[in-house]
């Protein structure tokens, strides 16, 4: 199966889109600071899922999924900080947090599957 057909990649793409849209609400002075970090972390999640999907060994697949999980944790932390600083309103973030939680659960499940095989 191609990675674009994988539900986890599709979910990660939706998360990246939502996070990038949320980052547009940041103050102008954060355009090249936090906004850039949010965008990079968000894009890293589906990118690492796609790269891992194309690897041959389970170990390599699991490694790229772990990197995606790390990027997801980084993104979640950045969004939480922006919310706490009042840079992004809570409303638009709730759907993004939901996507982050779903993606995290899917990554954890898939990583466990690769480790147990």
Short mmCIF file of C-alpha atoms in Angstrom, two decimals:
data_model
loop_
_atom_site.label_atom_id
_atom_site.label_comp_id
_atom_site.label_asym_id
_atom_site.label_seq_id
_atom_site.Cartn_x
_atom_site.Cartn_y
_atom_site.Cartn_z
CA UNK A 1 0.00 0.00 0.00
CA UNK A 2 1.23 3.49 -0.85
CA UNK A 3 1.74 5.78 2.14
CA UNK A 4 -0.81 8.28 0.77
CA UNK A 5 -3.52 5.65 1.27
CA UNK A 6 -2.54 5.07 4.90
CA UNK A 7 -5.01 6.57 7.36
CA UNK A 8 -2.19 7.58 9.69
CA UNK A 9 -0.50 9.65 6.95
CA UNK A 10 -3.82 11.27 6.01
CA UNK A 11 -4.47 12.12 9.66
CA UNK A 12 -0.96 13.56 10.02
CA UNK A 13 -1.50 15.68 6.90
CA UNK A 14 -4.75 17.03 8.36
CA UNK A 15 -2.89 17.82 11.59
CA UNK A 16 -0.12 19.63 9.70
CA UNK A 17 -2.67 21.68 7.80
CA UNK A 18 -4.55 22.60 10.99
CA UNK A 19 -1.36 23.51 12.86
CA UNK A 20 -0.08 25.66 10.01
CA UNK A 21 -3.42 27.45 9.88
CA UNK A 22 -3.33 28.04 13.65
CA UNK A 23 0.18 29.47 13.34
CA UNK A 24 -1.13 32.15 10.98
CA UNK A 25 -2.83 33.76 14.00
CA UNK A 26 0.47 34.36 15.78
CA UNK A 27 1.68 37.93 16.26
CA UNK A 28 3.72 39.33 13.37
CA UNK A 29 6.92 39.40 15.39
CA UNK A 30 6.69 35.61 15.78
CA UNK A 31 6.53 35.04 12.03
CA UNK A 32 10.11 33.81 11.86
CA UNK A 33 10.26 32.46 15.41
CA UNK A 34 7.60 30.21 16.85
CA UNK A 35 5.54 30.18 13.65
CA UNK A 36 8.46 28.73 11.69
CA UNK A 37 9.08 26.11 14.40
CA UNK A 38 5.40 25.10 14.42
CA UNK A 39 5.40 24.77 10.63
CA UNK A 40 8.58 22.68 10.60
CA UNK A 41 7.40 20.34 13.36
CA UNK A 42 3.97 19.95 11.72
CA UNK A 43 5.44 19.14 8.31
CA UNK A 44 7.92 16.71 9.86
CA UNK A 45 5.17 14.40 11.13
CA UNK A 46 3.65 13.23 7.81
CA UNK A 47 7.05 13.50 6.13
CA UNK A 48 8.62 10.99 8.53
CA UNK A 49 5.61 8.69 8.28
CA UNK A 50 6.00 8.72 4.49
CA UNK A 51 9.74 8.12 4.67
CA UNK A 52 9.34 5.28 7.17
CA UNK A 53 6.59 3.75 5.05
CA UNK A 54 9.02 3.35 2.16
CA UNK A 55 11.72 1.63 4.24
CA UNK A 56 12.26 -2.10 3.99
CA UNK A 57 13.05 -3.14 7.54
CA UNK A 58 10.68 -2.98 10.51
CA UNK A 59 13.45 -1.39 12.55
CA UNK A 60 13.80 1.49 10.09
CA UNK A 61 10.03 1.91 9.82
CA UNK A 62 9.78 2.07 13.61
CA UNK A 63 12.65 4.57 13.79
CA UNK A 64 10.93 7.02 11.42
CA UNK A 65 7.64 6.61 13.27
CA UNK A 66 9.50 7.45 16.49
CA UNK A 67 10.85 10.61 14.86
CA UNK A 68 7.31 11.50 13.77
CA UNK A 69 6.14 10.94 17.36
CA UNK A 70 8.88 13.24 18.63
CA UNK A 71 7.89 15.95 16.15
CA UNK A 72 4.29 15.57 17.24
CA UNK A 73 5.28 16.09 20.89
CA UNK A 74 7.30 19.14 19.87
CA UNK A 75 4.34 20.56 17.94
CA UNK A 76 1.92 19.93 20.80
CA UNK A 77 4.25 21.70 23.24
CA UNK A 78 4.62 24.70 20.94
CA UNK A 79 0.86 25.03 20.48
CA UNK A 80 0.26 24.74 24.23
CA UNK A 81 2.79 27.48 24.89
CA UNK A 82 1.19 29.76 22.29
CA UNK A 83 -2.19 29.17 23.93
CA UNK A 84 -0.82 29.92 27.40
CA UNK A 85 0.81 33.11 26.14
CA UNK A 86 -2.50 34.17 24.59
CA UNK A 87 -1.05 34.20 21.09
CA UNK A 88 -3.62 31.74 19.73
CA UNK A 89 -7.19 31.44 20.98
CA UNK A 90 -8.26 28.19 22.56
CA UNK A 91 -11.16 27.63 20.14
CA UNK A 92 -9.20 26.98 16.93
CA UNK A 93 -6.70 24.85 18.83
CA UNK A 94 -9.21 22.31 20.15
CA UNK A 95 -9.65 20.59 16.78
CA UNK A 96 -5.88 20.63 16.29
CA UNK A 97 -5.34 19.05 19.71
CA UNK A 98 -7.89 16.38 18.79
CA UNK A 99 -6.02 15.56 15.58
CA UNK A 100 -2.74 15.49 17.51
CA UNK A 101 -4.17 13.03 20.04
CA UNK A 102 -5.58 10.76 17.31
CA UNK A 103 -2.32 10.83 15.38
CA UNK A 104 -0.32 10.09 18.52
CA UNK A 105 -2.48 7.06 19.36
CA UNK A 106 -2.13 5.76 15.81
CA UNK A 107 1.65 6.23 15.85
CA UNK A 108 1.94 4.43 19.18
CA UNK A 109 -0.17 1.50 17.93
CA UNK A 110 1.80 1.19 14.70
CA UNK A 111 5.15 1.39 16.48
CA UNK A 112 4.08 -1.37 18.88
CA UNK A 113 3.04 -3.52 15.94
CA UNK A 114 6.45 -3.14 14.29
CA UNK A 115 8.25 -3.94 17.55
CA UNK A 116 6.21 -7.08 18.19
CA UNK A 117 6.61 -8.56 14.70
#
